[in-house]
């Protein structure tokens, strides 16, 4: 009966051809350029069409497999469950243990311990204190930071002493000399050569050979994203690093099965919602095919073990609660695409040590997606989507091109040491910076729609908004909002009360629209804005502006009004404030000839323009 009703329903909606869709679009465009208006030219190196249809799936080689089947495009297992992960900084083992127990009781099932003290020697007794009350067989543990290789021996010894079955121990030792040391510091760990690092890792692989759920290498691909790379670059570089480890470990005497099964990936998840879904699907596909070329004894060795971490690059210090929204959409991308574990960064991660409240919100974002949205109950929910399937293949193809390019250069390490990796990431970061400065890429609360009355939290220090300059051939993570935040932070801490006054006159509709635009514009620098509904005359507006003691007066009117209004305002102000015209009127050259040189519009470089005004005001 249901099938009959469904057939009747679809019979009422006859199939529409692509030609018919294109014809309808052409009519709606009214002669406008199709490619310019509707085709998305991404920063990833390819373009995306405005819509996709079943015909776009024809010829795709990635279709036709199920979750758990090679090449694992749809997932490495038969379900879509993931672990909720949170990381704890270990400075005091007892304090870290107390935090860990609270997290476990609140729904976390994957704990990360990051060791921040390089000087103090971590002992077996310290480990007992750190893991007191934690059942090793019931939770996944990840150890990162200083001295992880030494800690690994302690953890394995404790597991054996406690009688934990080897198949029940789920531990990740996040050792990554290629990214965390060579790529970020310019040297191998402990100033040794890569061969020595790899030999140590190979020994640990052998020691943990019988522990099928223990990983000893972590490919920190998130570092590329946090340094400003594109999604394609994060994927291509990450796979190249993993391949470097695979080859070097095999050269150290391990089989492909032994080496591949000990590799774990960590990828960032940005707010590029659908692209991130496609990225994680492409990770599994490409890694499976890379490992397969070395003829493993079992296809299980081709499975990518992937941890996702919401983007640090996207976070903002100002209006930090917006970070909750970013984290939620990013977590959704990872959950829908399928990952082993997911860490949502606390909303205050960018400027302070996470509070109990921010940690709670972060883990609940993951738990909500699982227990209330039930994303874990559907395997590869994006599978079959014309757009996502096409996007997956496109991203996979672009990342594969980059991977092969790195191989031609001798592999990741050789390409990095030549400067290629850093230069490419710098170029991508610069493009993103420009897009943010001109508001072609929006970071809410930073470069668009700021909280007008917000002043930097007392917990925020200058270091949190200051981008570290790269010295030498290294990757330096930063946040996209930092340039705007540093500018605004300088105003907040200057002790000066800077004000921009909206002088609205002429055409009411245009005056109000431009006043709203201008308020958003100047508030991005922490300049207090005084909006006004409307002034019946220029004289009235200038009188109020002078009374306000505003350093900036913004004339908000229509283009037709500016030729007469702007010079009148200029004369009445008498140089007592910076005069700004909101818009890019046709009479711009005429106004410039009269000494009016300040204009703001949607085409402005917001960052540079605001810096210029602040310089004039002594900031």
XYZ file of C-alpha atoms in Angstrom:
619
model
C 0.000 0.000 0.000
C 2.809 2.390 0.970
C 4.624 1.649 -2.270
C 1.474 2.324 -4.300
C 0.893 5.650 -2.567
C 4.537 6.590 -3.093
C 4.319 5.753 -6.775
C 1.190 7.888 -7.095
C 2.917 10.772 -5.335
C 5.940 10.757 -7.625
C 3.713 10.328 -10.660
C 2.301 13.783 -9.878
C 5.776 15.299 -10.146
C 7.222 14.444 -13.556
C 10.995 14.347 -13.920
C 12.582 17.662 -14.829
C 15.617 17.536 -17.113
C 18.868 19.351 -16.468
C 18.237 21.412 -19.585
C 14.931 22.598 -18.121
C 16.620 23.553 -14.842
C 19.315 25.472 -16.694
C 16.734 27.281 -18.790
C 14.809 28.323 -15.676
C 18.010 29.551 -14.043
C 18.913 31.576 -17.142
C 15.543 33.332 -16.966
C 16.004 34.159 -13.253
C 19.532 35.464 -13.848
C 18.179 38.024 -16.331
C 21.377 38.033 -18.354
C 23.794 37.961 -15.386
C 26.902 35.812 -15.754
C 26.115 32.246 -14.616
C 29.701 31.369 -13.636
C 30.185 34.556 -11.652
C 26.850 34.505 -9.843
C 26.295 30.830 -9.076
C 29.572 28.924 -9.306
C 31.505 28.820 -6.033
C 35.217 29.305 -6.645
C 36.665 27.644 -3.573
C 40.079 28.244 -2.048
C 40.701 24.508 -2.367
C 41.581 24.783 -6.039
C 38.305 23.694 -7.640
C 34.863 25.123 -8.389
C 31.481 23.891 -7.186
C 28.266 24.007 -9.167
C 25.039 25.467 -7.701
C 23.304 22.089 -7.760
C 23.989 18.420 -8.462
C 21.830 15.658 -9.928
C 21.903 11.892 -10.249
C 23.773 12.197 -13.538
C 26.713 13.703 -11.629
C 27.249 10.320 -9.956
C 27.792 8.572 -13.266
C 31.325 7.299 -13.498
C 32.177 7.843 -9.820
C 34.465 5.024 -8.738
C 33.751 5.581 -5.056
C 30.204 4.195 -5.130
C 28.985 0.672 -4.514
C 30.641 -0.320 -1.235
C 29.271 -0.600 2.288
C 30.623 0.510 5.646
C 33.321 -1.861 6.830
C 34.290 -2.812 3.267
C 37.457 -1.747 1.479
C 38.187 1.079 0.696
C 36.171 2.146 3.772
C 34.725 5.261 2.177
C 31.497 4.757 4.139
C 33.205 3.898 7.429
C 35.593 1.410 8.946
C 32.903 -0.463 10.884
C 29.244 -1.358 10.661
C 28.062 1.520 12.847
C 28.608 5.247 13.184
C 29.435 5.465 16.879
C 32.239 7.698 18.128
C 33.942 8.366 21.443
C 33.525 11.681 23.242
C 37.050 12.885 23.941
C 38.414 15.592 26.236
C 42.008 16.534 27.021
C 43.487 17.381 30.429
C 46.796 19.153 31.007
C 48.881 17.162 33.479
C 50.938 19.420 35.714
C 49.811 17.802 38.966
C 48.787 14.106 38.646
C 46.340 14.320 41.546
C 44.543 17.377 40.192
C 44.422 15.842 36.704
C 42.956 12.647 38.138
C 40.201 14.561 39.915
C 39.288 16.293 36.668
C 39.401 13.012 34.746
C 37.004 11.274 37.143
C 34.536 14.159 36.862
C 34.695 13.952 33.070
C 34.167 10.196 33.040
C 31.134 10.543 35.291
C 29.786 13.241 32.969
C 29.805 11.108 29.797
C 33.373 11.222 28.456
C 34.648 7.837 27.251
C 37.969 8.926 25.753
C 40.474 10.825 27.902
C 43.529 12.711 26.751
C 46.415 13.485 29.110
C 48.794 16.174 27.883
C 52.069 16.426 29.822
C 53.278 20.014 30.053
C 56.221 19.734 32.478
C 59.378 18.753 30.621
C 61.625 19.087 33.651
C 59.901 16.835 36.199
C 60.378 13.101 35.729
C 57.078 11.241 35.592
C 57.250 8.025 37.645
C 55.205 4.853 37.997
C 53.881 6.241 41.275
C 52.750 9.396 39.473
C 50.957 7.245 36.910
C 49.136 5.348 39.673
C 47.945 8.665 41.089
C 46.913 9.934 37.646
C 44.896 6.811 36.831
C 43.496 6.115 40.308
C 39.879 4.999 40.044
C 40.044 4.685 36.245
C 39.351 1.209 34.853
C 41.788 0.843 31.962
C 39.589 -1.604 30.075
C 36.583 0.729 30.223
C 37.985 3.920 28.713
C 40.253 4.959 25.866
C 43.333 6.915 26.935
C 45.565 9.178 24.869
C 48.933 10.464 26.097
C 50.605 13.422 24.425
C 53.118 16.158 25.196
C 56.493 15.810 26.868
C 58.161 12.420 27.286
C 55.352 10.279 25.865
C 57.729 7.490 24.781
C 58.900 7.065 28.380
C 55.343 7.220 29.691
C 54.362 4.475 27.252
C 56.576 1.990 29.067
C 54.974 2.935 32.382
C 51.445 2.558 31.009
C 52.123 -0.857 29.484
C 53.740 -2.034 32.714
C 50.758 -0.851 34.733
C 48.299 -2.566 32.382
C 50.209 -5.823 32.738
C 50.405 -5.435 36.531
C 46.665 -4.752 36.730
C 45.885 -7.797 34.596
C 44.258 -5.881 31.748
C 43.709 -8.136 28.736
C 45.749 -6.995 25.748
C 42.666 -6.784 23.537
C 40.897 -4.605 26.125
C 43.600 -1.971 26.418
C 42.756 1.071 24.274
C 45.611 3.554 24.415
C 47.079 6.088 21.994
C 50.618 7.361 22.462
C 50.635 10.533 20.379
C 54.229 10.463 19.155
C 54.701 12.682 16.116
C 58.263 13.930 15.555
C 57.604 14.838 11.921
C 54.820 17.361 12.565
C 55.106 18.337 16.231
C 58.887 18.726 16.123
C 60.310 19.011 12.615
C 57.382 20.937 11.126
C 56.698 23.211 14.104
C 60.173 23.597 15.587
C 62.409 23.052 12.609
C 64.320 20.205 14.279
C 63.766 16.581 15.120
C 62.915 15.723 18.721
C 65.828 16.102 21.161
C 67.868 17.532 18.270
C 68.425 14.015 16.974
C 68.099 12.872 13.397
C 64.913 11.359 12.094
C 66.383 7.878 11.895
C 66.865 7.702 15.626
C 63.317 8.888 16.269
C 61.913 6.301 13.896
C 63.967 3.501 15.428
C 62.527 4.353 18.840
C 59.008 4.311 17.421
C 59.713 0.991 15.683
C 60.767 -0.534 19.004
C 57.549 0.658 20.615
C 55.557 -0.806 17.722
C 57.203 -4.159 18.339
C 56.560 -3.978 22.075
C 52.862 -3.263 21.460
C 52.484 -5.714 18.578
C 50.033 -7.885 20.515
C 47.952 -4.888 21.607
C 45.600 -4.431 18.665
C 44.003 -1.280 20.116
C 47.222 0.548 20.984
C 48.547 3.219 18.611
C 51.979 4.758 18.925
C 52.116 7.288 16.062
C 49.811 10.287 15.798
C 49.708 12.232 12.531
C 48.833 15.749 13.759
C 47.270 16.945 10.507
C 45.277 19.532 12.489
C 48.495 21.579 12.740
C 48.250 22.344 9.010
C 44.675 23.552 9.350
C 45.480 25.582 12.462
C 48.347 27.210 10.537
C 45.981 28.390 7.806
C 46.050 25.605 5.217
C 43.143 24.650 3.006
C 41.179 21.439 3.555
C 42.889 19.835 0.555
C 46.321 20.751 1.948
C 45.510 19.414 5.403
C 44.444 16.125 3.835
C 47.303 15.904 1.340
C 50.014 16.833 3.849
C 48.499 14.593 6.532
C 48.476 11.575 4.236
C 52.027 12.334 3.146
C 53.214 12.436 6.768
C 51.468 9.130 7.478
C 53.040 7.574 4.399
C 56.450 8.826 5.535
C 55.979 7.041 8.847
C 54.752 3.909 7.092
C 57.740 3.715 4.751
C 60.321 4.547 7.408
C 58.900 1.999 9.836
C 58.992 -0.683 7.146
C 62.587 0.275 6.402
C 63.233 -0.242 10.120
C 62.174 -3.867 9.752
C 58.415 -3.810 10.350
C 55.783 -5.241 8.027
C 53.169 -2.985 6.479
C 50.532 -4.562 8.729
C 52.546 -3.892 11.879
C 53.234 -0.279 10.936
C 49.869 0.755 9.491
C 47.863 -0.501 12.437
C 49.796 1.708 14.847
C 49.081 4.983 13.031
C 46.403 7.380 14.256
C 45.250 10.561 12.497
C 44.135 13.809 14.123
C 42.318 16.198 11.797
C 40.783 19.578 12.544
C 37.159 20.242 11.637
C 36.500 23.726 10.303
C 33.144 25.430 9.768
C 33.171 24.474 6.080
C 30.286 22.129 6.790
C 29.898 19.919 3.718
C 33.547 20.022 2.682
C 34.562 18.649 6.071
C 32.139 15.755 5.681
C 33.677 14.987 2.308
C 37.202 15.340 3.721
C 36.767 12.638 6.363
C 35.219 10.289 3.810
C 38.157 10.995 1.477
C 40.677 10.327 4.289
C 39.492 6.754 4.629
C 39.395 6.205 0.882
C 42.876 7.535 0.160
C 44.646 5.979 3.139
C 43.135 2.589 2.337
C 44.461 2.772 -1.212
C 47.903 3.948 -0.074
C 48.332 1.050 2.359
C 46.881 -1.435 -0.137
C 49.785 -0.769 -2.515
C 52.127 -2.444 -0.015
C 50.071 -5.661 -0.124
C 49.113 -6.059 3.539
C 48.156 -9.510 4.759
C 44.742 -8.196 5.794
C 42.621 -5.345 4.470
C 41.986 -4.379 8.105
C 45.422 -2.776 8.049
C 44.081 -0.299 5.490
C 41.578 1.246 7.887
C 42.209 4.854 8.868
C 41.978 5.420 12.617
C 40.745 9.026 12.783
C 40.341 11.453 15.671
C 38.567 14.770 14.967
C 39.150 18.025 16.836
C 37.062 21.127 16.272
C 38.983 24.022 14.799
C 41.138 26.253 16.971
C 41.739 28.514 13.953
C 38.062 29.510 13.818
C 37.714 30.493 17.460
C 37.387 34.095 18.593
C 38.285 35.819 21.856
C 35.575 38.448 21.472
C 31.981 37.236 21.682
C 33.340 33.812 22.704
C 29.938 32.173 23.107
C 29.708 32.140 19.302
C 32.438 29.497 19.530
C 29.747 27.149 20.854
C 27.880 27.482 17.577
C 31.037 26.951 15.541
C 31.938 23.905 17.610
C 28.475 22.391 17.155
C 28.396 22.630 13.358
C 31.985 21.387 13.164
C 31.172 18.450 15.424
C 28.175 17.660 13.225
C 30.397 17.440 10.148
C 32.694 14.942 11.866
C 29.846 12.903 13.353
C 27.985 12.638 10.056
C 31.161 11.753 8.135
C 32.197 9.156 10.726
C 35.199 9.331 13.047
C 36.612 7.154 15.800
C 36.625 9.926 18.414
C 35.621 13.571 18.608
C 36.931 16.420 20.730
C 34.963 19.664 20.848
C 37.231 22.433 22.089
C 35.801 24.527 24.959
C 34.482 27.907 23.823
C 37.144 29.713 25.912
C 40.010 27.589 24.591
C 41.498 30.532 22.685
C 42.230 32.738 25.670
C 42.233 30.893 28.996
C 42.390 27.532 30.743
C 39.042 25.856 30.220
C 36.618 26.211 33.111
C 34.397 23.449 34.431
C 31.471 25.170 32.685
C 33.164 25.441 29.282
C 34.335 21.815 29.502
C 30.806 20.713 30.320
C 29.326 22.575 27.359
C 31.999 21.144 25.033
C 31.429 17.493 25.907
C 27.656 17.970 25.916
C 27.829 19.168 22.323
C 29.176 15.748 21.357
C 26.776 13.917 23.672
C 23.795 15.826 22.320
C 24.610 14.782 18.754
C 24.763 11.188 19.921
C 21.989 10.806 22.499
C 19.463 13.378 21.286
C 20.134 13.682 17.557
C 21.085 9.984 17.251
C 23.744 10.604 14.612
C 25.454 7.416 15.786
C 22.467 5.348 14.704
C 22.848 5.965 10.971
C 25.871 4.758 9.018
C 27.246 7.324 6.566
C 24.096 9.475 6.462
C 25.716 11.698 3.810
C 26.243 8.720 1.503
C 24.282 8.875 -1.740
C 23.958 12.654 -1.686
C 24.729 13.879 -5.192
C 26.623 16.833 -3.750
C 28.561 15.031 -1.011
C 29.517 12.085 -3.205
C 30.769 14.419 -5.940
C 32.522 16.623 -3.400
C 34.194 13.593 -1.804
C 35.680 12.489 -5.111
C 36.748 16.049 -5.980
C 38.534 16.595 -2.671
C 40.087 13.127 -2.885
C 41.395 13.856 -6.386
C 42.879 17.226 -5.390
C 44.481 15.808 -2.241
C 45.874 12.898 -4.248
C 47.494 15.316 -6.699
C 49.177 17.073 -3.775
C 50.247 13.748 -2.279
C 51.865 12.679 -5.552
C 53.564 16.059 -5.862
C 55.125 15.554 -2.433
C 56.220 12.059 -3.402
C 57.956 13.460 -6.470
C 59.868 15.773 -4.152
C 61.075 12.788 -2.124
C 58.262 12.529 0.427
C 56.982 14.846 3.120
C 60.231 15.354 5.030
C 62.203 16.255 1.912
C 59.433 18.558 0.702
C 59.247 20.231 4.093
C 62.990 20.729 4.422
C 63.021 22.337 0.971
C 60.567 24.947 2.265
C 57.731 23.849 -0.026
C 55.226 22.931 2.698
C 55.637 26.112 4.732
C 55.512 28.368 1.687
C 52.331 26.720 0.449
C 50.619 26.952 3.846
C 51.741 30.587 4.185
C 50.172 31.394 0.825
C 46.874 29.795 1.856
C 46.962 31.571 5.207
C 47.621 34.912 3.509
C 44.624 34.381 1.222
C 42.446 33.626 4.245
C 43.786 36.665 6.088
C 42.914 38.889 3.156
C 39.430 37.387 2.922
C 38.888 38.117 6.612
C 40.308 41.643 6.342
C 37.894 42.411 3.490
C 35.025 40.462 5.083
C 34.696 38.004 2.227
C 35.103 35.438 5.001
C 33.100 36.213 8.110
C 34.095 35.498 11.702
C 31.097 36.598 13.741
C 31.987 38.822 16.652
C 35.386 39.662 15.187
C 35.182 41.163 11.688
C 31.400 41.356 11.405
C 28.472 41.907 13.787
C 30.584 42.539 16.889
C 29.085 42.947 20.333
C 29.121 46.761 20.454
C 29.485 47.122 24.213
C 31.912 44.262 24.804
C 35.299 44.893 26.369
C 37.938 42.160 26.440
C 37.494 39.845 29.406
C 39.923 40.474 32.253
C 41.237 36.937 31.708
C 42.394 37.862 28.202
C 46.072 38.742 27.952
C 47.894 40.341 25.042
C 49.516 37.009 24.151
C 46.088 35.492 23.424
C 45.448 37.966 20.585
C 49.019 38.356 19.326
C 50.061 36.259 16.364
C 53.489 34.706 16.820
C 55.838 35.571 13.993
C 57.353 32.592 12.204
C 61.113 32.341 12.406
C 62.625 30.108 9.795
C 61.074 27.167 8.014
C 58.351 26.273 10.531
C 54.575 26.067 10.751
C 53.023 28.438 13.276
C 49.389 27.885 14.307
C 47.312 31.002 14.819
C 43.671 32.069 14.756
C 42.013 33.841 11.875
C 40.523 36.560 14.085
C 43.799 37.576 15.694
C 44.471 40.673 13.580
C 41.074 42.177 14.409
C 41.332 41.099 18.040
C 44.776 42.624 18.527
C 43.474 45.898 17.110
C 40.407 45.890 19.346
C 42.376 44.753 22.383
C 44.673 47.747 21.925
C 41.656 50.064 22.031
C 40.197 48.330 25.088
C 43.430 48.629 27.026
C 44.310 52.149 25.799
C 42.268 53.937 28.436
C 40.802 56.168 25.716
C 37.103 56.501 24.946
C 36.897 56.414 21.149
C 33.562 57.212 19.548
C 32.078 57.241 16.050
C 28.944 59.360 15.525
C 26.396 58.454 12.835
C 25.152 61.622 11.150
C 22.051 60.341 9.349
C 20.391 62.709 6.912
C 18.945 62.989 3.421
C 17.147 59.863 2.206
C 15.852 58.105 5.338
C 16.027 54.513 4.044
C 19.587 54.882 2.768
C 20.673 56.808 5.861
C 19.500 54.048 8.201
C 20.986 51.242 6.084
C 24.372 52.955 5.931
C 24.303 53.812 9.618
C 23.837 50.143 10.486
C 26.664 49.183 8.151
C 28.934 51.856 9.649
C 28.150 50.889 13.232
C 29.219 47.315 12.507
C 32.283 48.594 10.681
C 33.689 50.753 13.491
C 32.626 48.493 16.359
C 34.979 45.837 14.969
C 37.823 48.003 16.283
C 36.246 48.509 19.692
C 35.221 52.062 18.792
C 32.000 52.969 20.586
C 29.294 53.907 18.103
C 26.501 56.419 18.604
C 23.728 55.649 16.186
C 20.962 58.133 15.435
C 17.620 57.637 13.760
C 17.610 60.741 11.592
C 18.457 64.422 11.573
C 16.138 66.853 9.832
C 19.058 69.060 8.846
C 22.823 68.830 8.500
C 23.207 71.693 11.002
C 21.314 69.753 13.644
C 23.386 66.641 13.009
C 26.735 68.428 13.205
C 25.678 70.209 16.401
C 24.861 66.858 18.050
C 28.059 65.336 16.691
C 30.249 68.061 18.197
C 28.388 67.830 21.491
C 29.096 64.087 21.621
C 32.847 64.764 21.378
C 33.132 61.903 18.899
C 36.483 61.622 17.167
C 34.826 60.241 14.024
C 31.698 61.547 12.304
C 30.178 59.287 9.656
C 27.861 60.889 7.125
C 25.108 58.409 6.270
C 22.923 59.419 3.320
C 22.170 58.405 -0.259
C 24.626 58.719 -3.129
C 22.558 61.551 -4.574
C 22.721 63.471 -1.283
C 26.478 63.269 -0.773
C 27.513 65.865 -3.374
C 25.907 68.621 -1.283
C 25.647 67.097 2.204
C 29.258 65.911 2.680
C 30.920 69.301 1.907
C 28.415 71.021 4.205
C 29.264 68.641 7.056
C 32.963 69.164 6.390
C 32.627 72.927 6.641
C 30.562 72.834 9.848
C 32.871 70.323 11.547
C 35.815 72.579 10.932
C 38.346 69.773 11.313
C 37.228 68.935 14.864
C 36.600 65.289 13.926
C 37.539 62.791 11.228
C 34.876 62.958 8.535
C 33.919 59.654 6.904
C 31.456 59.096 4.068
C 29.523 55.802 4.231
C 29.490 54.421 0.704
C 31.274 54.737 -2.620
C 29.214 57.411 -4.398
C 29.642 58.445 -8.009
C 30.734 61.874 -6.772
C 33.752 60.430 -4.924
C 36.314 62.229 -7.094
C 34.425 65.499 -6.697
C 34.431 65.098 -2.922
C 38.111 64.178 -2.892
C 38.881 67.374 -4.776
C 37.292 69.209 -1.831
C 39.505 67.384 0.680
C 37.066 64.643 1.699
C 39.158 61.466 1.487
C 37.639 58.976 3.927
C 35.135 56.486 2.498
C 33.949 53.110 3.789
C 32.012 50.550 1.762
C 31.582 46.826 1.233
C 34.713 46.948 -0.931
C 36.890 48.358 1.863
C 39.719 46.461 3.483
C 38.106 46.776 6.911
C 41.222 45.870 8.864
C 43.582 48.296 7.157
C 40.989 51.076 7.092
C 40.330 50.799 10.819
C 44.031 50.648 11.604
C 44.443 53.887 9.700
C 41.753 55.672 11.692
C 43.150 54.367 14.991
C 46.591 55.656 14.041
C 45.091 59.088 13.467
C 43.603 58.920 16.965
C 46.881 57.922 18.572
C 46.271 54.188 19.053
